[in-house]
């Protein structure tokens, strides 16, 4: 039984129920006076509590994917091979599932989580597209991270067999999981519907978690002497995807989005690495990275600590550093979310050549129903910033420095605002 499987959850729940029943049945016998009876009561209560907590923990882990396997739970994490896989002449075929190549940077993974996701494409891939379950191997960082990759129908069609596709990387919040992205945020399902209706150009969606050293929250930071999350997402991940799939080779074809801390990470990656990602979509993000009990010390010590912290403070960057030539979208609710004032301050601080758009609904919460509502407008806006086909259609048009995407209803619309 896998750690995240429903069978494990049901078995642990059954064990907990049996322990409760035994406790009730044995309690009259254990109620007598004497040392052994006292020890028996303590043992019975202790075992019952442990099984209840274990059952709850299994359910919580199955839902949020703190740990993906038993070996990961006990600290046995995969290490990356040192070999580098090169793309063949076709620049990736999309046939990752069922193929295991030693040293490859994208490797097939089990589909246990994928089978639990509803609404995924079925039937011929050239008609409905396909979602693959893979492992991304970080050549520089040694990280092995699970991912889901949605490939649009055009990827498998003969008319597009020489085309490279734009990519949007979707990041979960903390602790988060790729299952949350697929099942609750419905990344691939929403993208597929928008592409099928012609509201979005064919785009590859990559769902991945930024929590590369669970249970620690690294906030997409290269921790001195610790996990190198930024390097993994800004260097290892694009390199791995380019080695296995027909994805754009220029930054103009790459975007990154996320919710909560994943949205913060999307902004960080784009503003700090504009040569890798030129477009970001951030749903309910923060704009500054701080140490807390889940992160530990992210910035080390010594003279460089302040510089490292400032480098991940987006408001500080906008004030003291040249604005990067990127486009970002930020979403926050006026009522129901705490970050609305900070989002307004961020929008106001953005200056050319950087561009910003926003989704600012009147009401919402820091939860999936709000983010699902914001997803279609976010994906459509991001997709408009990305080039496809990359090698055929360059981008020469200019966009206004500030735009607002209003999300007052199920189908938000985008309107242009005047320059500051």
Coordinates of N, CA and C in Angstrom, one line a residue, residues 22-143:
X22 N -12.2 -1.9 21.0 CA -11.6 -2.7 22.0 C -11.4 -1.9 23.4
X23 N -11.1 -0.6 23.3 CA -11.0 0.2 24.5 C -12.3 0.2 25.3
X24 N -13.4 0.4 24.6 CA -14.8 0.4 25.2 C -15.0 -1.0 25.8
X25 N -14.7 -2.1 25.1 CA -15.0 -3.4 25.6 C -14.1 -3.9 26.8
X26 N -12.9 -3.5 26.7 CA -11.9 -3.9 27.8 C -12.0 -3.0 29.0
X27 N -12.6 -1.8 28.9 CA -12.5 -0.8 30.0 C -13.0 -1.4 31.3
X28 N -14.1 -2.1 31.4 CA -14.6 -2.6 32.7 C -13.5 -3.5 33.4
X29 N -12.8 -4.3 32.6 CA -11.8 -5.1 33.2 C -10.6 -4.3 33.7
X30 N -10.3 -3.2 33.0 CA -9.2 -2.4 33.3 C -9.5 -1.4 34.4
X31 N -10.8 -1.3 34.8 CA -11.2 -0.4 35.8 C -10.9 -0.8 37.3
X32 N -10.4 -2.0 37.5 CA -10.1 -2.5 38.8 C -8.8 -1.8 39.3
X33 N -8.6 -1.9 40.7 CA -7.4 -1.4 41.3 C -6.3 -2.3 41.1
X34 N -5.1 -1.7 41.0 CA -3.9 -2.5 40.9 C -2.9 -1.9 39.9
X35 N -1.7 -2.3 40.0 CA -0.7 -1.7 39.1 C -0.9 -2.1 37.7
X36 N -1.2 -3.4 37.4 CA -1.3 -3.9 36.1 C -2.5 -3.2 35.4
X37 N -3.6 -3.0 36.2 CA -4.8 -2.4 35.6 C -4.5 -1.0 35.2
X38 N -3.8 -0.2 36.1 CA -3.4 1.1 35.7 C -2.6 1.2 34.5
X39 N -1.5 0.3 34.4 CA -0.7 0.3 33.2 C -1.5 -0.1 32.0
X40 N -2.5 -1.0 32.2 CA -3.3 -1.4 31.0 C -4.2 -0.3 30.5
X41 N -4.7 0.5 31.5 CA -5.5 1.7 31.0 C -4.7 2.7 30.2
X42 N -3.5 2.9 30.8 CA -2.6 3.9 30.1 C -2.2 3.4 28.7
X43 N -1.9 2.1 28.6 CA -1.6 1.5 27.3 C -2.7 1.5 26.3
X44 N -3.9 1.2 26.8 CA -5.1 1.2 25.9 C -5.4 2.6 25.4
X45 N -5.4 3.5 26.3 CA -5.7 4.9 25.9 C -4.6 5.4 24.9
X46 N -3.4 5.1 25.2 CA -2.2 5.6 24.4 C -2.3 5.0 23.0
X47 N -2.5 3.7 22.9 CA -2.6 3.0 21.6 C -3.8 3.5 20.8
X48 N -4.9 3.7 21.4 CA -6.1 4.3 20.7 C -5.8 5.7 20.2
X49 N -5.2 6.5 21.0 CA -4.9 7.9 20.5 C -3.9 7.9 19.4
X50 N -2.9 7.0 19.5 CA -1.9 7.0 18.4 C -2.6 6.5 17.1
X51 N -3.4 5.5 17.1 CA -4.1 5.0 15.9 C -5.0 6.1 15.3
X52 N -5.7 6.8 16.2 CA -6.6 7.9 15.7 C -5.8 9.0 15.0
X53 N -4.7 9.4 15.7 CA -3.8 10.5 15.1 C -3.2 10.0 13.8
X54 N -2.8 8.7 13.8 CA -2.1 8.1 12.6 C -3.1 8.1 11.4
X55 N -4.4 7.7 11.7 CA -5.4 7.7 10.7 C -5.6 9.1 10.1
X56 N -5.7 10.1 11.0 CA -5.9 11.5 10.6 C -4.7 12.0 9.8
X57 N -3.5 11.6 10.2 CA -2.3 12.0 9.5 C -2.2 11.4 8.1
X58 N -2.6 10.2 8.0 CA -2.7 9.5 6.7 C -3.6 10.2 5.7
X59 N -4.8 10.5 6.3 CA -5.8 11.2 5.4 C -5.3 12.6 5.0
X60 N -4.7 13.3 6.0 CA -4.1 14.7 5.7 C -3.0 14.6 4.7
X61 N -2.1 13.6 4.8 CA -1.0 13.4 3.9 C -1.5 13.0 2.5
X62 N -2.6 12.2 2.5 CA -3.1 11.8 1.2 C -3.7 13.0 0.4
X63 N -4.3 13.9 1.2 CA -4.9 15.1 0.6 C -3.9 16.1 0.2
X64 N -2.9 16.3 1.0 CA -2.0 17.4 0.7 C -0.6 17.0 0.3
X65 N -0.3 15.7 0.4 CA 1.0 15.2 -0.2 C 2.2 15.8 0.5
X66 N 2.2 15.8 1.9 CA 3.4 16.2 2.6 C 4.6 15.3 2.2
X67 N 4.3 14.0 2.2 CA 5.3 13.0 1.8 C 4.6 12.1 0.8
X68 N 5.4 11.8 -0.3 CA 4.8 11.0 -1.4 C 5.0 9.5 -1.3
X69 N 5.9 9.1 -0.4 CA 6.1 7.6 -0.3 C 6.6 7.3 1.1
X70 N 6.6 6.0 1.5 CA 7.1 5.6 2.8 C 8.5 5.9 2.9
X71 N 9.3 5.7 1.9 CA 10.7 6.0 1.9 C 11.0 7.5 2.2
X72 N 10.2 8.3 1.6 CA 10.4 9.8 1.8 C 10.0 10.1 3.2
X73 N 9.0 9.5 3.8 CA 8.5 9.7 5.1 C 9.7 9.4 6.1
X74 N 10.4 8.4 5.8 CA 11.5 8.0 6.7 C 12.9 8.6 6.3
X75 N 12.8 9.6 5.4 CA 14.1 10.3 5.1 C 14.9 9.7 4.0
X76 N 14.4 8.7 3.3 CA 15.2 8.2 2.2 C 14.7 8.8 0.9
X77 N 15.4 9.9 0.5 CA 15.0 10.7 -0.6 C 15.8 10.3 -1.8
X78 N 15.2 10.2 -3.0 CA 16.0 9.9 -4.2 C 17.1 10.9 -4.5
X79 N 18.1 10.5 -5.1 CA 19.2 11.4 -5.5 C 19.3 11.4 -7.0
X80 N 19.6 12.5 -7.6 CA 19.6 12.6 -9.1 C 20.8 11.9 -9.7
X81 N 20.6 11.2 -10.9 CA 21.8 10.7 -11.6 C 22.6 11.8 -12.2
X82 N 23.9 11.6 -12.4 CA 24.7 12.7 -12.9 C 24.7 12.8 -14.4
X83 N 24.2 11.8 -15.1 CA 24.1 11.9 -16.6 C 23.1 12.9 -17.0
X84 N 23.3 13.4 -18.2 CA 22.4 14.4 -18.8 C 21.8 13.8 -20.1
X85 N 20.5 13.9 -20.2 CA 19.8 13.3 -21.4 C 19.7 14.4 -22.4
X86 N 20.0 14.1 -23.6 CA 19.9 15.1 -24.7 C 18.7 14.8 -25.6
X87 N 18.0 15.8 -26.0 CA 16.8 15.6 -26.9 C 17.2 15.0 -28.2
X88 N 16.4 14.2 -28.8 CA 16.7 13.6 -30.1 C 16.4 14.6 -31.2
X89 N 16.4 14.2 -32.4 CA 16.2 15.1 -33.5 C 14.8 15.7 -33.6
X90 N 13.9 14.9 -33.0 CA 12.5 15.4 -33.0 C 12.2 16.3 -31.8
X91 N 13.2 16.6 -31.0 CA 13.1 17.5 -29.8 C 11.9 17.1 -28.9
X92 N 11.9 15.8 -28.6 CA 10.9 15.3 -27.6 C 9.6 14.9 -28.4
X93 N 9.1 13.7 -27.9 CA 8.0 13.1 -28.6 C 6.7 13.1 -27.7
X94 N 6.9 13.3 -26.4 CA 5.8 13.3 -25.5 C 5.5 11.9 -25.1
X95 N 6.2 10.9 -25.5 CA 6.0 9.5 -25.1 C 6.8 9.1 -23.9
X96 N 6.7 9.9 -22.8 CA 7.4 9.6 -21.6 C 6.9 8.4 -20.8
X97 N 5.6 8.3 -20.7 CA 4.9 7.3 -19.9 C 5.4 5.9 -20.4
X98 N 5.8 5.1 -19.5 CA 6.2 3.7 -19.8 C 7.6 3.6 -20.3
X99 N 8.4 4.7 -20.4 CA 9.7 4.6 -20.9 C 10.7 5.1 -19.7
X100 N 11.6 4.3 -19.4 CA 12.6 4.6 -18.4 C 14.0 4.6 -19.0
X101 N 14.6 5.8 -19.0 CA 15.9 6.0 -19.6 C 16.9 6.4 -18.5
X102 N 17.9 5.6 -18.3 CA 18.9 5.9 -17.2 C 19.6 7.2 -17.5
X103 N 19.5 8.1 -16.5 CA 20.2 9.4 -16.7 C 19.3 10.4 -17.3
X104 N 18.0 10.1 -17.7 CA 17.1 11.1 -18.3 C 16.7 12.1 -17.2
X105 N 16.5 13.3 -17.6 CA 16.1 14.3 -16.7 C 14.6 14.4 -16.5
X106 N 13.8 13.8 -17.4 CA 12.4 13.5 -17.2 C 12.1 12.0 -17.3
X107 N 11.6 11.5 -16.2 CA 11.4 10.0 -16.1 C 9.9 9.7 -15.8
X108 N 9.4 8.6 -16.2 CA 8.0 8.3 -15.9 C 7.8 8.0 -14.4
X109 N 6.7 8.3 -13.9 CA 6.4 8.1 -12.5 C 5.1 7.3 -12.4
X110 N 4.8 6.8 -11.3 CA 3.5 6.0 -11.1 C 2.3 6.9 -11.3
X111 N 1.2 6.4 -11.7 CA 0.0 7.2 -11.9 C -1.0 7.0 -10.8
X112 N -0.6 6.6 -9.6 CA -1.5 6.4 -8.5 C -2.3 7.7 -8.2
X113 N -1.6 8.9 -8.1 CA -2.2 10.1 -7.9 C -3.1 10.6 -9.1
X114 N -2.6 10.3 -10.3 CA -3.2 10.8 -11.5 C -4.6 10.1 -11.6
X115 N -4.7 8.8 -11.2 CA -5.9 8.1 -11.3 C -7.0 8.7 -10.4
X116 N -6.6 9.4 -9.4 CA -7.6 10.0 -8.5 C -8.1 11.3 -8.9
X117 N -7.6 11.9 -10.0 CA -8.0 13.2 -10.5 C -9.1 13.1 -11.4
X118 N -10.2 13.8 -11.3 CA -11.3 13.7 -12.1 C -11.2 14.7 -13.3
X119 N -11.9 14.4 -14.4 CA -11.9 15.3 -15.5 C -10.7 15.4 -16.4
X120 N -9.8 14.4 -16.3 CA -8.6 14.5 -17.2 C -9.0 13.9 -18.6
X121 N -8.2 14.3 -19.6 CA -8.6 13.9 -21.0 C -8.4 12.4 -21.1
X122 N -9.3 11.8 -21.9 CA -9.3 10.4 -22.2 C -9.4 10.3 -23.7
X123 N -9.2 9.1 -24.2 CA -9.3 8.8 -25.6 C -8.0 9.2 -26.4
X124 N -8.1 9.4 -27.7 CA -6.9 9.7 -28.5 C -6.3 11.0 -28.1
X125 N -5.0 11.0 -27.9 CA -4.3 12.2 -27.5 C -4.3 13.3 -28.5
X126 N -4.4 12.9 -29.8 CA -4.4 13.9 -30.9 C -5.8 14.6 -30.9
X127 N -6.8 14.1 -30.2 CA -8.1 14.7 -30.1 C -8.3 15.5 -28.8
X128 N -7.9 14.8 -27.7 CA -8.2 15.4 -26.4 C -7.0 15.8 -25.6
X129 N -5.8 15.5 -26.0 CA -4.6 15.8 -25.3 C -4.3 14.7 -24.3
X130 N -3.3 14.9 -23.4 CA -2.9 13.9 -22.5 C -2.2 14.5 -21.3
X131 N -2.4 13.9 -20.1 CA -1.6 14.3 -18.9 C -0.7 13.2 -18.5
X132 N 0.6 13.5 -18.3 CA 1.6 12.5 -18.0 C 2.0 12.7 -16.5
X133 N 2.3 11.6 -15.8 CA 2.9 11.7 -14.5 C 4.4 11.4 -14.6
X134 N 5.2 12.3 -14.2 CA 6.6 12.2 -14.4 C 7.4 12.6 -13.1
X135 N 8.7 12.3 -13.2 CA 9.6 12.8 -12.2 C 10.6 13.7 -12.9
X136 N 10.8 14.9 -12.3 CA 11.8 15.8 -12.8 C 13.1 15.7 -12.0
X137 N 14.2 15.5 -12.7 CA 15.5 15.2 -12.1 C 16.3 16.5 -12.3
X138 N 16.7 17.1 -11.2 CA 17.5 18.3 -11.2 C 19.0 18.0 -11.3
X139 N 19.6 18.3 -12.5 CA 21.0 18.0 -12.7 C 21.9 18.7 -11.7
X140 N 21.6 20.0 -11.5 CA 22.5 20.8 -10.6 C 22.2 20.6 -9.1
X141 N 20.9 20.5 -8.8 CA 20.5 20.4 -7.4 C 20.4 19.0 -6.8
X142 N 20.3 18.0 -7.6 CA 20.1 16.7 -7.1 C 18.6 16.4 -6.6
X143 N 17.7 17.3 -7.0 CA 16.3 17.2 -6.6 C 15.6 16.2 -7.5

